[in-house]
Amino acid sequence: MIRILDLIGRPVLTIDEGASTGKVSGVLVNSVTGEVTALVVALNDAFEPPRAVPVALVQGVGEDAVMIENSSALVEFSQSPGLRAMGRLDSQIRGLPVVAATGKCLGHVADLLINMETGRVEAYEVAQPAGAGAVGGAGDARAEGAAGGLLPAAMVATIGRDAVIAAAGAELRPMEERSREGEGREAGGERG
């Protein structure tokens, strides 16, 4: 698994030419299925709008780069309106309050952990900033002294516009589990 914030900023390289096309600037997530739809790439040409790389066309994700077969894997959003309709940017999910169906605020989404092999969100990193309380006071979810944990994606009922709703019995797992689960592998390795 890989944290989206660790993925952002990685260069996207083509296998056929060894050329840098840009850097990962975000991730599109299907808020209904929890699938990662595409990686958003800020092109090297600052005057060009960002492009998307559908997850199926990502050949590999390593600790230093994201690999695609060639530049034709980059899709203009205007040419694929279905991509935007199906997904929400990770930046639209980070910072949302996480509220259990019982009405208890568990914290705020600090990051999403994704499995690039399966193309799914596996867990949500939830933080409760020191001094913050209820829904609406997002603050810095990754602030020093923030408590929190991991919320398995299976415990998420809804990713809404204003909140992530967790199942009534949802509990956060300790953060240490994130590092144990990802030991020895980066982001699912190669895809082929």
mmCIF file of C-alpha atoms in Angstrom:
data_model
loop_
_atom_site.group_PDB
_atom_site.id
_atom_site.type_symbol
_atom_site.label_atom_id
_atom_site.label_comp_id
_atom_site.label_asym_id
_atom_site.label_seq_id
_atom_site.Cartn_x
_atom_site.Cartn_y
_atom_site.Cartn_z
ATOM 1 C CA MET A 1 0.000 0.000 0.000
ATOM 2 C CA ILE A 2 1.034 3.545 -0.579
ATOM 3 C CA ARG A 3 -0.149 6.809 0.919
ATOM 4 C CA ILE A 4 -1.443 9.236 -1.697
ATOM 5 C CA LEU A 5 0.591 12.075 -0.178
ATOM 6 C CA ASP A 6 3.729 9.958 -0.719
ATOM 7 C CA LEU A 7 2.743 9.423 -4.367
ATOM 8 C CA ILE A 8 2.147 13.103 -5.131
ATOM 9 C CA GLY A 9 5.200 14.724 -6.678
ATOM 10 C CA ARG A 10 6.687 11.534 -8.128
ATOM 11 C CA PRO A 11 7.792 11.827 -11.742
ATOM 12 C CA VAL A 12 5.838 9.947 -14.406
ATOM 13 C CA LEU A 13 8.196 8.322 -16.926
ATOM 14 C CA THR A 14 7.497 6.575 -20.232
ATOM 15 C CA ILE A 15 8.966 3.120 -20.740
ATOM 16 C CA ASP A 16 9.264 3.429 -24.535
ATOM 17 C CA GLU A 17 11.268 6.693 -24.552
ATOM 18 C CA GLY A 18 12.481 7.095 -20.984
ATOM 19 C CA ALA A 19 10.940 10.562 -21.046
ATOM 20 C CA SER A 20 9.488 12.447 -18.110
ATOM 21 C CA THR A 21 5.914 13.513 -18.862
ATOM 22 C CA GLY A 22 5.270 15.318 -15.597
ATOM 23 C CA LYS A 23 4.580 14.620 -11.933
ATOM 24 C CA VAL A 24 1.692 13.042 -10.068
ATOM 25 C CA SER A 25 -0.430 15.888 -8.711
ATOM 26 C CA GLY A 26 -3.420 13.947 -7.439
ATOM 27 C CA VAL A 27 -5.534 10.823 -7.570
ATOM 28 C CA LEU A 28 -9.117 10.350 -8.764
ATOM 29 C CA VAL A 29 -11.131 8.053 -6.480
ATOM 30 C CA ASN A 30 -14.551 6.605 -7.277
ATOM 31 C CA SER A 31 -16.469 7.629 -4.165
ATOM 32 C CA VAL A 32 -19.052 4.866 -4.665
ATOM 33 C CA THR A 33 -16.801 1.837 -5.245
ATOM 34 C CA GLY A 34 -13.605 2.975 -3.517
ATOM 35 C CA GLU A 35 -11.600 2.285 -6.661
ATOM 36 C CA VAL A 36 -8.754 4.475 -7.799
ATOM 37 C CA THR A 37 -9.860 5.659 -11.235
ATOM 38 C CA ALA A 38 -6.762 7.511 -12.414
ATOM 39 C CA LEU A 39 -3.631 9.369 -11.442
ATOM 40 C CA VAL A 40 -3.661 13.089 -12.220
ATOM 41 C CA VAL A 41 -0.445 14.283 -13.856
ATOM 42 C CA ALA A 42 0.767 17.881 -13.950
ATOM 43 C CA LEU A 43 2.641 18.050 -17.240
ATOM 44 C CA ASN A 44 6.149 19.441 -17.575
ATOM 45 C CA ASP A 45 4.689 22.226 -19.750
ATOM 46 C CA ALA A 46 3.117 24.567 -17.189
ATOM 47 C CA PHE A 47 0.797 26.025 -19.847
ATOM 48 C CA GLU A 48 -0.860 22.645 -20.495
ATOM 49 C CA PRO A 49 -3.756 21.479 -18.327
ATOM 50 C CA PRO A 50 -3.241 18.367 -16.182
ATOM 51 C CA ARG A 51 -3.896 14.962 -17.723
ATOM 52 C CA ALA A 52 -5.078 11.663 -16.306
ATOM 53 C CA VAL A 53 -3.518 8.221 -16.498
ATOM 54 C CA PRO A 54 -6.162 5.523 -15.991
ATOM 55 C CA VAL A 55 -4.915 3.083 -13.352
ATOM 56 C CA ALA A 56 -5.100 0.198 -15.833
ATOM 57 C CA LEU A 57 -2.397 1.935 -17.916
ATOM 58 C CA VAL A 58 0.049 2.373 -15.027
ATOM 59 C CA GLN A 59 2.836 -0.145 -15.611
ATOM 60 C CA GLY A 60 4.620 0.250 -12.302
ATOM 61 C CA VAL A 61 4.884 2.370 -9.183
ATOM 62 C CA GLY A 62 8.240 2.469 -7.479
ATOM 63 C CA GLU A 63 9.697 4.544 -4.708
ATOM 64 C CA ASP A 64 11.235 6.918 -7.263
ATOM 65 C CA ALA A 65 8.829 7.056 -10.221
ATOM 66 C CA VAL A 66 5.522 6.044 -11.775
ATOM 67 C CA MET A 67 5.946 4.183 -15.064
ATOM 68 C CA ILE A 68 3.609 4.279 -18.076
ATOM 69 C CA GLU A 69 4.134 2.577 -21.447
ATOM 70 C CA ASN A 70 4.114 5.785 -23.505
ATOM 71 C CA SER A 71 2.705 9.301 -23.535
ATOM 72 C CA SER A 72 -0.525 8.121 -25.207
ATOM 73 C CA ALA A 73 -1.538 6.802 -21.754
ATOM 74 C CA LEU A 74 -2.079 10.446 -20.757
ATOM 75 C CA VAL A 75 -5.725 11.376 -21.332
ATOM 76 C CA GLU A 76 -7.115 14.902 -21.522
ATOM 77 C CA PHE A 77 -10.017 15.372 -19.122
ATOM 78 C CA SER A 78 -12.001 17.088 -21.882
ATOM 79 C CA GLN A 79 -11.680 13.936 -24.022
ATOM 80 C CA SER A 80 -12.842 11.646 -21.232
ATOM 81 C CA PRO A 81 -15.673 13.284 -19.276
ATOM 82 C CA GLY A 82 -16.456 9.921 -17.674
ATOM 83 C CA LEU A 83 -13.248 10.095 -15.656
ATOM 84 C CA ARG A 84 -14.272 13.245 -13.814
ATOM 85 C CA ALA A 85 -17.873 12.117 -13.450
ATOM 86 C CA MET A 86 -16.784 8.856 -11.796
ATOM 87 C CA GLY A 87 -14.133 10.227 -9.501
ATOM 88 C CA ARG A 88 -13.309 12.773 -6.837
ATOM 89 C CA LEU A 89 -9.882 14.196 -6.335
ATOM 90 C CA ASP A 90 -8.069 12.982 -3.235
ATOM 91 C CA SER A 91 -7.759 16.639 -2.209
ATOM 92 C CA GLN A 92 -11.578 16.809 -2.044
ATOM 93 C CA ILE A 93 -11.611 13.871 0.397
ATOM 94 C CA ARG A 94 -8.645 14.813 2.597
ATOM 95 C CA GLY A 95 -9.814 17.094 5.397
ATOM 96 C CA LEU A 96 -13.383 15.770 5.445
ATOM 97 C CA PRO A 97 -14.690 14.819 8.883
ATOM 98 C CA VAL A 98 -15.131 11.092 9.497
ATOM 99 C CA VAL A 99 -18.394 10.495 11.353
ATOM 100 C CA ALA A 100 -19.691 7.106 12.494
ATOM 101 C CA ALA A 101 -23.330 6.286 11.765
ATOM 102 C CA THR A 102 -23.870 6.720 15.522
ATOM 103 C CA GLY A 103 -23.033 10.428 15.155
ATOM 104 C CA LYS A 104 -19.583 10.288 16.777
ATOM 105 C CA CYS A 105 -16.823 12.200 14.963
ATOM 106 C CA LEU A 106 -13.751 9.959 14.650
ATOM 107 C CA GLY A 107 -11.539 12.717 13.243
ATOM 108 C CA HIS A 108 -10.691 13.982 9.774
ATOM 109 C CA VAL A 109 -9.254 12.261 6.702
ATOM 110 C CA ALA A 110 -5.516 12.980 6.638
ATOM 111 C CA ASP A 111 -4.615 10.648 3.763
ATOM 112 C CA LEU A 112 -5.778 7.646 1.781
ATOM 113 C CA LEU A 113 -3.853 4.376 1.513
ATOM 114 C CA ILE A 114 -4.185 2.730 -1.871
ATOM 115 C CA ASN A 115 -3.186 -0.623 -3.312
ATOM 116 C CA MET A 116 -1.979 -0.053 -6.870
ATOM 117 C CA GLU A 117 -2.182 -3.789 -7.674
ATOM 118 C CA THR A 118 -5.906 -3.925 -6.977
ATOM 119 C CA GLY A 119 -6.599 -0.274 -7.759
ATOM 120 C CA ARG A 120 -8.538 0.163 -4.522
ATOM 121 C CA VAL A 121 -8.485 2.408 -1.491
ATOM 122 C CA GLU A 122 -7.598 0.061 1.380
ATOM 123 C CA ALA A 123 -7.789 2.452 4.328
ATOM 124 C CA TYR A 124 -8.226 6.062 5.352
ATOM 125 C CA GLU A 125 -5.688 7.677 7.646
ATOM 126 C CA VAL A 126 -7.785 9.532 10.209
ATOM 127 C CA ALA A 127 -6.337 12.186 12.491
ATOM 128 C CA GLN A 128 -7.869 14.194 15.290
ATOM 129 C CA PRO A 129 -5.916 17.432 15.685
ATOM 130 C CA ALA A 130 -5.157 18.454 19.238
ATOM 131 C CA GLY A 131 -7.777 20.941 20.377
ATOM 132 C CA ALA A 132 -10.177 20.192 17.518
ATOM 133 C CA GLY A 133 -13.467 18.626 18.265
ATOM 134 C CA ALA A 134 -16.554 18.097 16.265
ATOM 135 C CA VAL A 135 -17.508 18.074 12.654
ATOM 136 C CA GLY A 136 -16.582 21.257 10.831
ATOM 137 C CA GLY A 137 -13.299 22.066 12.603
ATOM 138 C CA ALA A 138 -10.946 20.331 10.200
ATOM 139 C CA GLY A 139 -7.764 22.139 11.175
ATOM 140 C CA ASP A 140 -4.552 20.439 10.129
ATOM 141 C CA ALA A 141 -5.351 16.749 10.208
ATOM 142 C CA ARG A 142 -1.632 15.897 10.166
ATOM 143 C CA ALA A 143 -0.652 18.406 12.855
ATOM 144 C CA GLU A 144 1.954 17.653 15.474
ATOM 145 C CA GLY A 145 0.359 15.878 18.400
ATOM 146 C CA ALA A 146 -2.610 14.669 16.374
ATOM 147 C CA ALA A 147 -4.101 11.375 17.494
ATOM 148 C CA GLY A 148 -5.813 8.999 15.135
ATOM 149 C CA GLY A 149 -5.472 5.755 13.276
ATOM 150 C CA LEU A 150 -6.508 3.832 10.207
ATOM 151 C CA LEU A 151 -10.098 3.282 9.156
ATOM 152 C CA PRO A 152 -10.381 0.217 6.884
ATOM 153 C CA ALA A 153 -12.177 1.057 3.639
ATOM 154 C CA ALA A 154 -14.641 -1.768 4.334
ATOM 155 C CA MET A 155 -15.939 0.271 7.301
ATOM 156 C CA VAL A 156 -16.771 3.308 5.127
ATOM 157 C CA ALA A 157 -20.437 3.530 4.188
ATOM 158 C CA THR A 158 -20.372 6.814 2.256
ATOM 159 C CA ILE A 159 -17.900 9.340 0.927
ATOM 160 C CA GLY A 160 -20.114 12.381 0.808
ATOM 161 C CA ARG A 161 -19.607 15.984 -0.198
ATOM 162 C CA ASP A 162 -19.291 17.164 3.408
ATOM 163 C CA ALA A 163 -18.281 14.068 5.382
ATOM 164 C CA VAL A 164 -17.084 10.478 5.245
ATOM 165 C CA ILE A 165 -19.633 8.276 6.995
ATOM 166 C CA ALA A 166 -18.316 5.167 8.734
ATOM 167 C CA ALA A 167 -20.318 2.151 9.878
ATOM 168 C CA ALA A 168 -21.845 2.327 13.358
ATOM 169 C CA GLY A 169 -19.243 0.003 14.901
ATOM 170 C CA ALA A 170 -16.246 1.503 13.101
ATOM 171 C CA GLU A 171 -13.060 1.808 15.120
ATOM 172 C CA LEU A 172 -9.685 3.159 14.133
ATOM 173 C CA ARG A 173 -6.771 0.721 13.971
ATOM 174 C CA PRO A 174 -3.385 1.806 15.308
ATOM 175 C CA MET A 175 -1.142 3.605 12.804
ATOM 176 C CA GLU A 176 1.671 1.050 13.251
ATOM 177 C CA GLU A 177 -0.363 -1.407 11.191
ATOM 178 C CA ARG A 178 0.134 0.809 8.133
ATOM 179 C CA SER A 179 3.904 0.450 8.244
ATOM 180 C CA ARG A 180 3.784 -3.305 8.946
ATOM 181 C CA GLU A 181 1.427 -3.938 6.029
ATOM 182 C CA GLY A 182 3.660 -2.091 3.573
ATOM 183 C CA GLU A 183 7.036 -3.477 4.710
ATOM 184 C CA GLY A 184 9.236 -4.833 1.973
ATOM 185 C CA ARG A 185 7.129 -3.550 -0.915
ATOM 186 C CA GLU A 186 6.407 -0.189 -2.392
ATOM 187 C CA ALA A 187 3.000 0.579 -3.826
ATOM 188 C CA GLY A 188 2.336 -2.846 -5.260
ATOM 189 C CA GLY A 189 5.501 -3.038 -7.343
ATOM 190 C CA GLU A 190 5.215 -3.632 -11.058
ATOM 191 C CA ARG A 191 2.044 -4.139 -12.983
ATOM 192 C CA GLY A 192 1.984 -5.872 -16.237
#
